[in-house]
GROMACS .gro file of C-alpha atoms in nm:
model
  127
    1UNK     CA    1  10.067  10.354   8.390
    2UNK     CA    2  10.104  10.445   8.050
    3UNK     CA    3   9.784  10.598   8.000
    4UNK     CA    4   9.840  10.832   8.277
    5UNK     CA    5  10.133  10.946   8.159
    6UNK     CA    6  10.056  11.017   7.805
    7UNK     CA    7   9.729  11.162   7.890
    8UNK     CA    8   9.821  11.516   7.752
    9UNK     CA    9   9.952  11.325   7.418
   10UNK     CA   10   9.738  11.381   7.076
   11UNK     CA   11   9.652  11.005   7.087
   12UNK     CA   12   9.571  10.956   7.468
   13UNK     CA   13   9.448  11.307   7.560
   14UNK     CA   14   9.032  11.426   7.501
   15UNK     CA   15   9.024  11.141   7.281
   16UNK     CA   16   9.075  10.866   7.505
   17UNK     CA   17   8.894  11.038   7.803
   18UNK     CA   18   8.547  11.055   7.509
   19UNK     CA   19   8.584  10.683   7.454
   20UNK     CA   20   8.558  10.592   7.805
   21UNK     CA   21   8.296  10.819   7.861
   22UNK     CA   22   8.097  10.639   7.624
   23UNK     CA   23   8.172  10.330   7.718
   24UNK     CA   24   8.066  10.414   8.075
   25UNK     CA   25   7.765  10.595   7.920
   26UNK     CA   26   7.717  10.192   7.728
   27UNK     CA   27   7.750  10.022   8.043
   28UNK     CA   28   7.478  10.239   8.201
   29UNK     CA   29   7.217  10.194   7.913
   30UNK     CA   30   7.317   9.791   7.951
   31UNK     CA   31   7.215   9.774   8.331
   32UNK     CA   32   6.923   9.994   8.304
   33UNK     CA   33   6.693   9.769   8.085
   34UNK     CA   34   6.433   9.844   7.880
   35UNK     CA   35   6.211  10.154   7.917
   36UNK     CA   36   6.463  10.315   8.206
   37UNK     CA   37   6.209  10.646   8.122
   38UNK     CA   38   5.940  10.459   8.264
   39UNK     CA   39   6.042  10.363   8.577
   40UNK     CA   40   6.043  10.606   8.904
   41UNK     CA   41   6.375  10.682   9.043
   42UNK     CA   42   6.372  10.439   9.325
   43UNK     CA   43   6.246  10.161   9.069
   44UNK     CA   44   6.498  10.232   8.798
   45UNK     CA   45   6.859  10.205   9.082
   46UNK     CA   46   6.691   9.876   9.223
   47UNK     CA   47   6.652   9.758   8.826
   48UNK     CA   48   7.043   9.868   8.749
   49UNK     CA   49   7.181   9.693   9.126
   50UNK     CA   50   6.974   9.414   9.001
   51UNK     CA   51   7.124   9.396   8.604
   52UNK     CA   52   7.462   9.477   8.786
   53UNK     CA   53   7.456   9.174   9.015
   54UNK     CA   54   7.346   8.945   8.712
   55UNK     CA   55   7.635   9.051   8.531
   56UNK     CA   56   7.866   8.896   8.739
   57UNK     CA   57   8.240   9.075   8.762
   58UNK     CA   58   8.352   8.886   8.458
   59UNK     CA   59   8.031   9.043   8.278
   60UNK     CA   60   8.151   9.382   8.359
   61UNK     CA   61   8.501   9.277   8.281
   62UNK     CA   62   8.423   9.207   7.911
   63UNK     CA   63   8.235   9.500   7.899
   64UNK     CA   64   8.522   9.788   7.981
   65UNK     CA   65   8.815   9.567   7.818
   66UNK     CA   66   8.641   9.663   7.451
   67UNK     CA   67   8.754  10.015   7.509
   68UNK     CA   68   9.120  10.120   7.467
   69UNK     CA   69   9.301  10.184   7.804
   70UNK     CA   70   9.045   9.974   7.991
   71UNK     CA   71   9.275   9.719   8.097
   72UNK     CA   72   9.424   9.481   8.419
   73UNK     CA   73   9.516   9.853   8.616
   74UNK     CA   74   9.230  10.047   8.541
   75UNK     CA   75   9.006   9.724   8.583
   76UNK     CA   76   9.152   9.681   8.942
   77UNK     CA   77   9.092  10.040   9.002
   78UNK     CA   78   8.726  10.031   8.903
   79UNK     CA   79   8.712   9.763   9.150
   80UNK     CA   80   8.782   9.925   9.444
   81UNK     CA   81   8.587  10.275   9.371
   82UNK     CA   82   8.314  10.059   9.301
   83UNK     CA   83   8.296   9.767   9.608
   84UNK     CA   84   8.189  10.007   9.878
   85UNK     CA   85   7.862  10.054   9.684
   86UNK     CA   86   7.831   9.757   9.474
   87UNK     CA   87   7.992   9.475   9.710
   88UNK     CA   88   7.800   9.182   9.520
   89UNK     CA   89   7.862   9.294   9.157
   90UNK     CA   90   8.258   9.372   9.234
   91UNK     CA   91   8.285   9.091   9.496
   92UNK     CA   92   8.697   9.056   9.451
   93UNK     CA   93   8.641   8.678   9.558
   94UNK     CA   94   8.418   8.605   9.250
   95UNK     CA   95   8.648   8.809   9.007
   96UNK     CA   96   8.894   9.052   9.029
   97UNK     CA   97   9.199   9.133   8.771
   98UNK     CA   98   9.537   9.128   8.844
   99UNK     CA   99   9.812   9.329   8.658
  100UNK     CA  100  10.129   9.231   8.493
  101UNK     CA  101  10.268   9.371   8.860
  102UNK     CA  102  10.097   9.122   9.062
  103UNK     CA  103  10.129   8.851   8.822
  104UNK     CA  104  10.540   8.913   8.801
  105UNK     CA  105  10.482   8.936   9.234
  106UNK     CA  106  10.305   8.596   9.269
  107UNK     CA  107  10.563   8.420   9.046
  108UNK     CA  108  10.811   8.542   9.353
  109UNK     CA  109  10.622   8.424   9.609
  110UNK     CA  110  10.439   8.146   9.461
  111UNK     CA  111  10.591   7.743   9.419
  112UNK     CA  112  10.789   7.746   9.078
  113UNK     CA  113  10.527   7.501   8.918
  114UNK     CA  114  10.194   7.646   9.042
  115UNK     CA  115   9.877   7.503   8.874
  116UNK     CA  116   9.546   7.744   8.831
  117UNK     CA  117   9.419   8.104   8.796
  118UNK     CA  118   9.637   8.330   9.003
  119UNK     CA  119   9.301   8.495   9.147
  120UNK     CA  120   9.247   8.128   9.328
  121UNK     CA  121   9.593   8.069   9.451
  122UNK     CA  122   9.555   8.408   9.596
  123UNK     CA  123   9.224   8.311   9.787
  124UNK     CA  124   9.387   8.010   9.916
  125UNK     CA  125   9.692   8.202  10.048
  126UNK     CA  126   9.467   8.436  10.213
  127UNK     CA  127   9.213   8.177  10.365
   0.00000   0.00000   0.00000
């Protein structure tokens, strides 16, 4: 999308990557909990996974949306990169961001007067 095409522009390039980097670091601190330096590496990883799962997909979504450029498409990509390692936290049956293209596509295939959210309707169609 726009952020990929404009990655070398002054308003997005390195400054945007730095914002994303800070966002990820904040997220790691968030799921690491209190006093992560006192934990063994295995215990720290277990705590991070526990906290990640407790945050749920919606909580993960909310965290990343606070940063410029983390919108529907970027979040969808994050989901698909993370699902293999963290299938509970990034479970697409529980939460998945749909971009504007997917919403327009859904409008083409779903009945004209469908109600509810696109995620629920998609799950109904698949099942």
